[in-house]
Amino acid sequence: MAATPTLAVAAALVLLLASGPATAAPDHRCLSGGRDNTIHLEWRWLDDGRADVRYAGHSERLPLRRVSEQTTVLDEDRPYQFDTVWEERVDGRINGHYTLSTQGARIYSFSYVRARDGRRTDFDEDVNAFQDDGCHW
């Protein structure tokens, strides 16, 4: 018995989807900072080397551009330490900079400096807010 056209199309679609490259979800971290840890943000590393940030209570993501990266070998048996600075632009103007220090999957320091007045806000990783689909506060 021949397959119906609908069944044949469905089978072809399944094969096409199964053969395509798998795309991993962006790596993200949840961070809280400021006075009494009341500022919450979700940081994402994107597959193409870029990053973005989304603050709690906002749906928009702010694209970031890496402006510097320094790599340090602390111990040959340990992951490298990466110290990066990311630029945040809003309406074409620099709004601030994020400074991030990581080693392996760990964030050792994370801060934001607002361009307008140089005000610095330090953040810590908020593992309680982490969910596979993003940060939940």
Short mmCIF file of C-alpha atoms in Angstrom, two decimals:
data_model
loop_
_atom_site.label_atom_id
_atom_site.label_comp_id
_atom_site.label_asym_id
_atom_site.label_seq_id
_atom_site.Cartn_x
_atom_site.Cartn_y
_atom_site.Cartn_z
CA MET A 1 0.00 0.00 0.00
CA ALA A 2 1.44 3.41 -0.97
CA ALA A 3 1.83 6.12 1.63
CA THR A 4 -0.64 8.96 1.48
CA PRO A 5 0.80 12.32 0.35
CA THR A 6 0.29 13.82 3.81
CA LEU A 7 2.15 10.96 5.46
CA ALA A 8 4.97 11.19 2.92
CA VAL A 9 5.34 14.95 3.50
CA ALA A 10 5.36 14.45 7.27
CA ALA A 11 8.03 11.74 7.00
CA ALA A 12 10.18 13.97 4.77
CA LEU A 13 9.84 16.85 7.23
CA VAL A 14 10.91 14.65 10.15
CA LEU A 15 13.99 13.49 8.20
CA LEU A 16 14.86 17.07 7.24
CA LEU A 17 14.60 18.33 10.80
CA ALA A 18 16.57 15.39 12.17
CA SER A 19 19.40 15.93 9.69
CA GLY A 20 19.78 19.68 10.31
CA PRO A 21 22.41 21.02 12.69
CA ALA A 22 21.39 21.16 16.31
CA THR A 23 21.44 24.65 17.75
CA ALA A 24 22.28 24.91 21.40
CA ALA A 25 20.44 27.38 23.57
CA PRO A 26 22.54 30.39 24.50
CA ASP A 27 24.52 30.08 27.71
CA HIS A 28 23.04 32.39 30.33
CA ARG A 29 23.62 33.50 33.89
CA CYS A 30 21.35 35.20 36.40
CA LEU A 31 22.87 37.99 38.46
CA SER A 32 21.67 40.25 41.25
CA GLY A 33 23.32 43.39 42.53
CA GLY A 34 22.94 46.95 43.72
CA ARG A 35 21.65 48.01 47.08
CA ASP A 36 20.12 44.96 48.78
CA ASN A 37 20.54 42.94 45.55
CA THR A 38 17.42 44.53 44.07
CA ILE A 39 18.75 44.82 40.51
CA HIS A 40 18.39 41.57 38.57
CA LEU A 41 19.72 40.80 35.12
CA GLU A 42 20.11 37.90 32.75
CA TRP A 43 23.40 37.73 30.85
CA ARG A 44 23.57 35.60 27.69
CA TRP A 45 26.55 34.52 25.62
CA LEU A 46 25.34 33.99 22.06
CA ASP A 47 26.68 31.35 19.66
CA ASP A 48 28.31 33.96 17.40
CA GLY A 49 30.56 35.40 20.15
CA ARG A 50 28.28 38.28 21.04
CA ALA A 51 26.36 38.76 24.28
CA ASP A 52 23.25 40.51 25.49
CA VAL A 53 21.63 41.45 28.76
CA ARG A 54 18.02 41.69 29.92
CA TYR A 55 16.97 43.33 33.16
CA ALA A 56 14.17 41.85 35.28
CA GLY A 57 10.84 43.43 34.46
CA HIS A 58 11.89 44.26 30.88
CA SER A 59 11.30 42.14 27.80
CA GLU A 60 13.91 43.80 25.59
CA ARG A 61 17.46 42.55 25.41
CA LEU A 62 20.30 45.02 25.12
CA PRO A 63 22.95 43.86 22.65
CA LEU A 64 26.54 44.11 23.85
CA ARG A 65 29.82 44.39 22.00
CA ARG A 66 33.05 42.98 23.43
CA VAL A 67 35.68 45.73 23.48
CA SER A 68 38.50 43.88 25.22
CA GLU A 69 39.50 40.45 26.44
CA GLN A 70 42.48 39.32 28.46
CA THR A 71 43.31 35.65 28.96
CA THR A 72 45.34 34.49 31.95
CA VAL A 73 46.74 31.02 32.66
CA LEU A 74 46.55 30.67 36.44
CA ASP A 75 47.54 27.00 36.53
CA GLU A 76 48.20 24.60 33.66
CA ASP A 77 45.71 22.12 35.12
CA ARG A 78 42.90 24.67 35.43
CA PRO A 79 40.71 26.52 32.92
CA TYR A 80 41.95 29.88 31.70
CA GLN A 81 40.67 33.05 33.32
CA PHE A 82 38.96 35.45 30.91
CA ASP A 83 38.59 39.12 31.78
CA THR A 84 36.33 40.89 29.30
CA VAL A 85 34.79 44.32 28.91
CA TRP A 86 31.50 44.68 27.04
CA GLU A 87 30.01 47.91 25.75
CA GLU A 88 26.29 48.66 26.04
CA ARG A 89 24.84 51.14 23.54
CA VAL A 90 21.37 52.65 23.63
CA ASP A 91 20.19 54.72 20.68
CA GLY A 92 23.72 54.66 19.26
CA ARG A 93 25.35 56.15 22.37
CA ILE A 94 27.51 54.32 24.90
CA ASN A 95 25.32 53.75 27.93
CA GLY A 96 27.84 51.81 30.03
CA HIS A 97 30.33 48.97 30.29
CA TYR A 98 30.12 45.53 31.84
CA THR A 99 33.31 43.98 33.21
CA LEU A 100 33.27 40.23 33.58
CA SER A 101 35.84 37.79 34.96
CA THR A 102 35.24 34.07 34.36
CA GLN A 103 37.12 30.84 34.81
CA GLY A 104 35.47 27.78 33.31
CA ALA A 105 31.76 27.97 34.11
CA ARG A 106 32.30 30.25 37.13
CA ILE A 107 31.80 34.00 37.22
CA TYR A 108 34.28 35.49 39.68
CA SER A 109 33.38 39.14 39.24
CA PHE A 110 30.77 41.09 37.35
CA SER A 111 30.15 44.82 37.41
CA TYR A 112 28.46 47.56 35.42
CA VAL A 113 29.73 51.14 35.13
CA ARG A 114 27.22 53.69 33.88
CA ALA A 115 28.81 56.03 31.32
CA ARG A 116 26.82 59.08 32.34
CA ASP A 117 28.25 59.39 35.86
CA GLY A 118 30.71 56.52 36.38
CA ARG A 119 28.47 54.85 38.95
CA ARG A 120 29.54 51.24 39.48
CA THR A 121 27.19 48.40 40.40
CA ASP A 122 28.60 45.03 41.42
CA PHE A 123 26.67 41.83 40.81
CA ASP A 124 26.84 38.26 42.09
CA GLU A 125 25.55 35.15 40.41
CA ASP A 126 22.00 34.33 41.54
CA VAL A 127 21.75 30.55 41.16
CA ASN A 128 18.26 30.47 42.72
CA ALA A 129 16.88 32.46 39.77
CA PHE A 130 18.39 30.16 37.13
CA GLN A 131 16.02 28.09 34.98
CA ASP A 132 16.83 26.34 31.70
CA ASP A 133 14.61 28.80 29.80
CA GLY A 134 16.06 31.92 31.45
CA CYS A 135 16.12 33.72 34.77
CA HIS A 136 13.04 33.82 37.01
CA TRP A 137 12.86 36.29 39.88
#
